[in-house]
XYZ file of C-alpha atoms in Angstrom:
480
model
C 157.207 319.840 -87.020
C 160.233 321.552 -85.491
C 163.734 320.146 -85.655
C 163.775 319.313 -81.916
C 160.479 317.402 -82.140
C 161.699 315.519 -85.214
C 164.910 314.678 -83.367
C 162.958 313.311 -80.391
C 160.796 311.218 -82.718
C 163.899 309.817 -84.400
C 165.427 309.036 -81.011
C 162.278 307.195 -79.943
C 162.207 305.241 -83.229
C 165.857 304.255 -82.969
C 165.352 303.369 -79.321
C 162.418 301.095 -80.197
C 164.442 299.431 -82.957
C 167.324 299.002 -80.552
C 165.003 297.258 -78.074
C 163.752 294.999 -80.869
C 167.278 294.105 -81.934
C 168.233 293.277 -78.335
C 165.308 290.919 -77.753
C 165.963 287.214 -77.401
C 163.303 286.467 -80.025
C 165.117 288.549 -82.662
C 168.492 287.066 -81.762
C 167.097 283.537 -82.018
C 165.411 284.387 -85.345
C 168.684 285.797 -86.615
C 170.604 282.721 -85.481
C 168.094 280.381 -87.175
C 168.257 282.579 -90.280
C 172.041 282.303 -90.454
C 171.957 278.547 -89.927
C 169.186 278.110 -92.503
C 171.037 280.305 -94.991
C 174.198 278.252 -94.580
C 172.201 275.056 -95.032
C 170.391 276.415 -98.095
C 173.687 277.606 -99.591
C 175.268 274.192 -99.086
C 172.255 272.457 -100.624
C 172.117 274.723 -103.683
C 175.887 274.512 -104.129
C 175.688 270.743 -104.019
C 172.796 270.781 -106.485
C 174.814 272.941 -108.886
C 177.859 270.675 -108.586
C 175.696 267.603 -109.139
C 174.076 269.168 -112.229
C 177.544 269.832 -113.660
C 178.610 266.252 -112.922
C 175.528 264.849 -114.665
C 175.988 267.063 -117.730
C 179.693 266.212 -117.964
C 178.856 262.497 -117.723
C 176.359 262.852 -120.554
C 178.941 264.642 -122.720
C 181.533 261.990 -121.897
C 179.147 259.216 -122.910
C 178.311 261.051 -126.147
C 181.999 261.547 -126.985
C 182.724 257.884 -126.249
C 179.944 256.858 -128.604
C 181.239 259.238 -131.301
C 184.752 257.837 -130.996
C 183.516 254.274 -131.373
C 181.391 255.159 -134.383
C 184.172 257.100 -136.112
C 186.691 254.363 -135.369
C 184.411 251.918 -137.153
C 184.157 254.310 -140.119
C 187.943 254.558 -140.321
C 188.341 250.793 -140.013
C 185.844 250.230 -142.848
C 186.862 252.918 -145.365
C 190.023 254.524 -144.117
C 190.641 258.238 -144.024
C 188.261 258.985 -146.919
C 185.224 257.440 -145.246
C 186.184 259.032 -141.922
C 186.371 262.441 -143.578
C 182.950 262.022 -145.196
C 181.424 260.994 -141.866
C 182.963 264.031 -140.139
C 181.674 266.382 -142.835
C 178.141 265.112 -142.309
C 178.455 265.597 -138.558
C 179.905 269.085 -138.915
C 176.949 270.207 -141.035
C 174.455 268.834 -138.519
C 173.133 271.388 -135.957
C 174.103 271.004 -132.307
C 176.985 271.572 -129.943
C 179.211 268.694 -131.087
C 182.763 269.720 -132.024
C 185.116 267.972 -134.466
C 188.591 268.683 -135.825
C 190.679 266.289 -137.956
C 194.257 267.387 -138.612
C 197.463 265.926 -139.970
C 200.439 265.245 -137.806
C 201.743 268.746 -138.702
C 198.493 270.412 -137.550
C 196.968 271.096 -140.983
C 193.171 270.969 -140.845
C 191.410 268.332 -142.973
C 187.799 268.790 -141.779
C 186.045 270.222 -138.727
C 184.101 273.104 -137.212
C 186.909 274.283 -134.894
C 189.756 276.641 -135.774
C 193.104 274.808 -135.875
C 194.501 277.388 -133.456
C 192.530 275.797 -130.628
C 194.822 274.466 -127.897
C 194.857 270.700 -128.174
C 194.627 268.708 -124.906
C 197.069 265.967 -124.149
C 195.946 262.611 -125.453
C 194.125 260.554 -122.872
C 190.900 258.973 -121.849
C 189.522 262.014 -119.994
C 187.696 265.038 -121.289
C 189.490 268.325 -120.735
C 187.761 271.678 -120.364
C 189.476 274.137 -122.671
C 188.552 277.237 -124.710
C 188.094 276.924 -128.485
C 187.326 279.110 -131.515
C 184.556 278.236 -133.937
C 185.074 278.285 -137.664
C 184.177 281.730 -138.986
C 184.514 283.393 -135.542
C 188.252 284.028 -135.145
C 189.264 285.641 -131.873
C 186.074 284.635 -130.053
C 186.616 281.863 -127.527
C 183.987 279.532 -126.139
C 184.274 276.855 -123.436
C 184.203 273.200 -124.414
C 184.995 269.709 -123.178
C 187.423 268.157 -125.672
C 189.254 264.869 -126.033
C 192.126 264.042 -128.398
C 191.999 260.723 -130.270
C 195.057 259.591 -132.261
C 194.483 257.810 -135.620
C 197.110 255.574 -137.277
C 199.172 257.487 -139.815
C 199.784 260.465 -137.519
C 196.294 261.935 -137.867
C 194.702 263.521 -134.810
C 191.001 263.728 -134.172
C 189.664 266.257 -131.644
C 186.129 265.479 -130.461
C 184.101 267.353 -127.829
C 181.044 269.380 -126.990
C 180.323 273.046 -126.414
C 179.477 273.707 -122.738
C 178.615 277.381 -122.960
C 174.963 276.616 -122.222
C 176.101 274.593 -119.207
C 177.993 277.573 -117.865
C 174.922 279.717 -118.445
C 172.917 277.213 -116.412
C 175.491 277.319 -113.610
C 175.422 281.125 -113.678
C 171.629 280.997 -113.406
C 171.909 278.667 -110.418
C 174.442 280.952 -108.760
C 172.258 283.992 -109.322
C 169.277 282.050 -108.058
C 171.285 281.134 -104.959
C 172.208 284.760 -104.359
C 168.670 286.032 -104.924
C 167.236 283.262 -102.749
C 169.619 284.045 -99.930
C 168.820 287.752 -100.230
C 165.063 287.203 -100.046
C 165.554 284.619 -97.327
C 167.560 287.105 -95.281
C 165.031 289.863 -95.908
C 161.983 287.740 -95.070
C 163.779 286.211 -92.078
C 164.796 289.633 -90.759
C 161.271 291.005 -91.194
C 159.825 287.868 -89.600
C 162.282 288.149 -86.719
C 161.358 291.807 -86.218
C 157.652 290.926 -86.282
C 158.080 288.106 -83.749
C 160.342 290.265 -81.599
C 157.806 293.108 -81.764
C 154.986 290.809 -80.663
C 157.104 289.354 -77.873
C 158.289 292.820 -76.824
C 154.700 294.071 -76.619
C 153.766 291.236 -74.280
C 156.953 291.665 -72.238
C 156.293 295.418 -71.943
C 152.771 294.706 -70.699
C 154.156 292.205 -68.180
C 156.853 294.688 -67.118
C 154.236 297.419 -66.601
C 152.183 295.029 -64.450
C 155.300 294.085 -62.473
C 156.060 297.776 -61.849
C 152.528 298.334 -60.540
C 152.913 295.285 -58.290
C 156.241 296.583 -56.952
C 154.537 299.930 -56.333
C 152.182 298.151 -53.910
C 149.221 297.009 -56.000
C 149.193 293.345 -54.977
C 145.863 292.811 -56.718
C 147.495 293.340 -60.140
C 148.135 290.196 -62.196
C 150.098 289.481 -65.364
C 147.993 289.185 -68.490
C 147.592 285.693 -69.987
C 146.938 285.630 -73.739
C 145.583 282.081 -73.793
C 148.130 280.912 -76.370
C 149.640 278.444 -73.907
C 153.206 279.441 -74.810
C 156.157 279.952 -72.501
C 155.134 283.518 -71.632
C 151.679 282.314 -70.626
C 153.216 279.606 -68.443
C 155.542 282.176 -66.877
C 152.618 284.548 -66.262
C 150.498 281.775 -64.730
C 153.303 280.697 -62.370
C 154.012 284.328 -61.482
C 150.320 284.946 -60.799
C 150.199 281.836 -58.620
C 153.199 283.156 -56.711
C 151.455 286.516 -56.295
C 148.340 284.752 -55.023
C 150.435 282.956 -52.440
C 152.214 286.174 -51.440
C 148.857 287.955 -51.183
C 147.523 285.169 -48.968
C 150.580 285.404 -46.714
C 150.325 289.190 -46.554
C 146.615 288.952 -45.745
C 147.394 286.362 -43.088
C 150.091 288.618 -41.666
C 147.692 291.548 -41.474
C 145.045 289.347 -39.881
C 147.545 288.045 -37.350
C 148.591 291.593 -36.484
C 144.965 292.682 -36.101
C 144.049 289.574 -34.129
C 147.039 289.933 -31.831
C 146.117 293.565 -31.244
C 142.518 292.650 -30.393
C 142.572 289.145 -28.911
C 145.736 289.409 -26.848
C 144.846 292.809 -25.478
C 142.320 291.265 -23.094
C 144.641 288.686 -21.429
C 147.455 291.220 -21.231
C 145.149 293.760 -19.605
C 143.880 291.077 -17.212
C 147.478 290.106 -16.403
C 148.379 293.711 -15.628
C 145.256 294.290 -13.543
C 145.896 291.203 -11.430
C 149.497 292.205 -10.825
C 148.400 295.763 -9.944
C 145.653 294.485 -7.653
C 148.128 292.208 -5.885
C 150.508 295.099 -5.298
C 147.724 297.375 -4.106
C 145.606 295.098 -1.959
C 147.573 291.961 -0.906
C 148.528 292.042 2.774
C 150.178 288.660 3.372
C 152.320 286.095 1.585
C 149.344 283.861 0.786
C 147.585 286.544 -1.213
C 150.846 287.421 -2.981
C 151.353 283.749 -3.860
C 147.802 283.454 -5.182
C 148.285 286.586 -7.325
C 151.596 285.286 -8.673
C 149.985 281.935 -9.566
C 147.268 283.786 -11.478
C 149.918 285.830 -13.304
C 151.843 282.676 -14.162
C 148.667 281.018 -15.423
C 147.886 283.994 -17.671
C 151.518 284.047 -18.870
C 151.369 280.348 -19.736
C 148.251 281.001 -21.792
C 149.995 283.789 -23.664
C 153.015 281.569 -24.279
C 150.765 278.845 -25.648
C 149.166 281.340 -28.013
C 152.521 282.585 -29.259
C 153.778 279.006 -29.667
C 150.710 278.203 -31.727
C 151.274 281.282 -33.873
C 154.920 280.292 -34.344
C 153.992 276.771 -35.448
C 151.401 278.142 -37.879
C 154.002 280.515 -39.326
C 156.494 277.674 -39.686
C 153.925 275.496 -41.456
C 152.719 278.227 -43.815
C 156.245 279.328 -44.696
C 157.361 275.691 -45.208
C 160.016 276.334 -42.554
C 160.457 272.594 -42.019
C 160.640 271.688 -45.727
C 164.399 271.098 -45.480
C 163.874 268.492 -42.749
C 160.932 266.575 -44.174
C 160.977 262.842 -43.528
C 158.846 259.870 -44.474
C 156.979 258.419 -41.515
C 153.892 256.324 -40.664
C 150.850 258.517 -40.108
C 149.022 255.606 -38.450
C 151.709 255.464 -35.755
C 151.337 259.201 -35.096
C 147.552 258.882 -34.749
C 147.822 255.820 -32.491
C 150.295 257.564 -30.168
C 148.075 260.640 -29.829
C 144.926 258.598 -29.155
C 146.797 256.613 -26.536
C 147.965 259.864 -24.938
C 144.417 261.275 -24.806
C 142.695 258.116 -23.546
C 143.117 259.023 -19.828
C 141.768 262.535 -20.499
C 138.760 261.139 -22.350
C 138.132 258.547 -19.658
C 138.236 261.232 -16.998
C 135.618 263.232 -18.947
C 133.465 260.154 -19.496
C 134.029 260.219 -23.247
C 134.578 257.097 -25.294
C 137.634 257.664 -27.517
C 137.980 255.087 -30.287
C 140.618 254.804 -33.016
C 140.644 252.779 -36.256
C 143.865 252.894 -38.274
C 145.339 251.010 -41.210
C 149.009 249.977 -41.147
C 151.611 251.374 -43.531
C 150.198 254.865 -44.104
C 153.413 256.572 -45.170
C 153.462 260.377 -45.384
C 156.329 262.694 -46.279
C 156.432 265.841 -44.160
C 156.983 267.064 -40.630
C 156.042 264.473 -38.025
C 156.061 267.103 -35.264
C 153.659 269.461 -37.060
C 151.300 266.689 -38.145
C 151.223 265.362 -34.594
C 150.385 268.824 -33.261
C 147.606 269.186 -35.869
C 146.032 265.873 -34.826
C 146.394 266.889 -31.166
C 144.474 270.089 -31.901
C 141.676 268.195 -33.666
C 141.314 265.628 -30.853
C 141.502 268.346 -28.208
C 138.778 270.389 -29.966
C 136.572 267.291 -30.264
C 136.915 266.536 -26.530
C 136.199 270.178 -25.618
C 133.290 271.017 -27.898
C 131.924 267.728 -29.276
C 131.108 265.641 -26.220
C 127.734 267.098 -25.286
C 124.636 264.944 -25.475
C 123.725 261.395 -24.516
C 126.452 259.725 -26.577
C 129.800 261.354 -25.746
C 132.086 259.644 -28.230
C 135.029 260.739 -30.401
C 136.095 258.577 -33.329
C 139.577 258.902 -34.784
C 140.524 257.081 -37.996
C 143.444 256.923 -40.403
C 142.932 255.156 -43.705
C 143.923 255.203 -47.363
C 141.436 256.637 -49.876
C 142.772 256.154 -53.388
C 146.219 257.717 -53.558
C 145.633 259.829 -50.454
C 145.639 259.285 -46.720
C 142.806 260.681 -44.611
C 143.056 261.306 -40.875
C 139.561 261.950 -39.513
C 138.365 263.119 -36.097
C 134.572 262.882 -35.648
C 132.417 263.794 -32.664
C 128.698 263.760 -31.857
C 128.353 267.247 -30.429
C 126.518 270.349 -31.674
C 128.811 270.753 -34.675
C 129.399 273.936 -36.694
C 126.884 275.646 -38.940
C 127.710 275.351 -42.678
C 128.090 279.122 -43.076
C 130.753 279.183 -40.323
C 132.895 276.245 -41.465
C 135.094 278.279 -43.788
C 135.430 281.191 -41.353
C 136.369 279.022 -38.382
C 139.686 278.069 -39.997
C 140.940 281.651 -39.583
C 143.232 282.685 -36.750
C 141.670 283.622 -33.400
C 138.182 282.838 -34.700
C 135.922 281.538 -31.938
C 132.215 280.945 -32.333
C 129.714 282.268 -29.817
C 128.976 278.871 -28.247
C 132.692 278.261 -27.551
C 133.751 281.583 -26.049
C 133.013 280.361 -22.519
C 135.527 277.524 -22.896
C 139.330 277.906 -22.720
C 141.172 278.239 -26.011
C 142.753 280.684 -28.407
C 140.980 279.924 -31.706
C 144.183 278.737 -33.397
C 143.704 274.950 -33.461
C 141.918 274.605 -36.817
C 144.043 277.353 -38.348
C 147.186 275.440 -37.495
C 145.726 272.155 -38.771
C 144.894 273.841 -42.085
C 148.436 275.245 -42.374
C 149.941 271.796 -41.676
C 147.704 270.265 -44.352
C 148.960 272.821 -46.905
C 152.561 272.117 -45.883
C 151.948 268.454 -46.738
C 150.254 269.437 -50.053
C 146.932 268.347 -48.622
C 143.699 269.946 -47.454
C 141.533 270.283 -44.347
C 137.843 269.449 -44.706
C 135.120 270.293 -42.181
C 131.975 268.218 -42.698
C 128.722 267.355 -40.984
C 128.777 264.125 -38.965
C 124.959 264.079 -38.463
C 125.043 264.731 -35.586
C 128.323 266.387 -34.724
C 131.340 267.431 -36.698
C 133.849 265.504 -38.774
C 137.228 267.116 -39.513
C 139.471 265.349 -42.054
C 143.111 265.895 -42.936
C 143.593 264.669 -46.524
C 147.289 264.130 -47.324
C 149.017 262.626 -50.383
C 150.420 259.161 -49.808
C 154.063 258.598 -50.622
C 155.292 255.953 -53.070
C 156.569 253.951 -50.169
C 152.979 253.510 -49.024
C 151.780 252.506 -52.475
C 154.579 250.020 -53.045
C 154.095 248.559 -49.585
C 150.422 248.058 -50.353
C 151.273 246.236 -53.573
C 153.727 243.953 -51.818
C 151.150 243.141 -49.170
């Protein structure tokens, strides 16, 4: 491998490590490692201090017992019996230390060199270095206490603590080694976690780049672990689904406008051209202008319907949502359409329950119900029983607004397609309309977090708006 290739490999390796070190997972692992190391250090330090306290307490209790025993020996047999007792203790193995001297410092008996610094007399043990008999110049640590005997004699009693210091050194080394391995394992664990997280983030980033490049069918991978990255990917995928639906709807609207509005615009132009070319008096001009105005009104109605659908699908009115009674909206619309139904010889009946509170746009919901009633009066009144039934009731925790007729209905295979924009079935093309009524009702249902259902009424068609009831409705029901 050439030097330039090796250099590029090293740059890639250092770049990958740099990305790992900059990840949030590694930083969090490092932070937890530091905190855990501090906690472990405090715990082990406290354990070492507590071990020293316990050992010192044991030595203090032993020295106290020795002093009491030797005091009894001195009280019973004087200095001679005390000396004999000390000689027996000196010959016994162990870490106990004794030194009996005169008031001038001359040694009488003991296993400590007289040159050992003597602590000030008191009730507390003092840590001080000492020299053992036969090892001049070599100092060892000990806890010693000076006890004064009548006659000017001084008795130094204590215990060697060199093994205690060795134990403390072992604990300190264990603390250092533990912290080292803890840091090493924590760093490796942090790198492993960061590497795993970085792999998933890189995959998600690559998918996001393909989406930004125009591939709206791409989706972020979900590992199935149910962690925060999976939740983020699921929400992002849901957002992409919604964006894809809106983009598809936008393309369909553009295509439908190009196809379905071309005919009325062409008809409008032809009528105006025919009026200019062939009209000879004011009456014919007036008739042509009325036809143009009628076609223009139809186009305006279509564009208004498209605007309302766009507002509903984009949640344009979400900032002005209010809580209102859906039963009042339905009752007002049925009352408004009663003269129209009576003129057509159709029986229009309404059954509503009071207190059906819904949170949303009252204007859009009213327009959706108007579209459903208008469609039922146009296409569902054929036959011997021309009747349209409108109801608003509570079903569980939802509110359903239903418009049912007894006409020819819609074939099951066409019920999903008929919700699209500008979709008109063959048996309805001879009647006036733009094919936007059900599309708008479906958009309003989604704005209210509900759904539009198209069902068979046997005979006829039943269209239901299922909307979530607000808490005001539920609490009102409980009070009632």
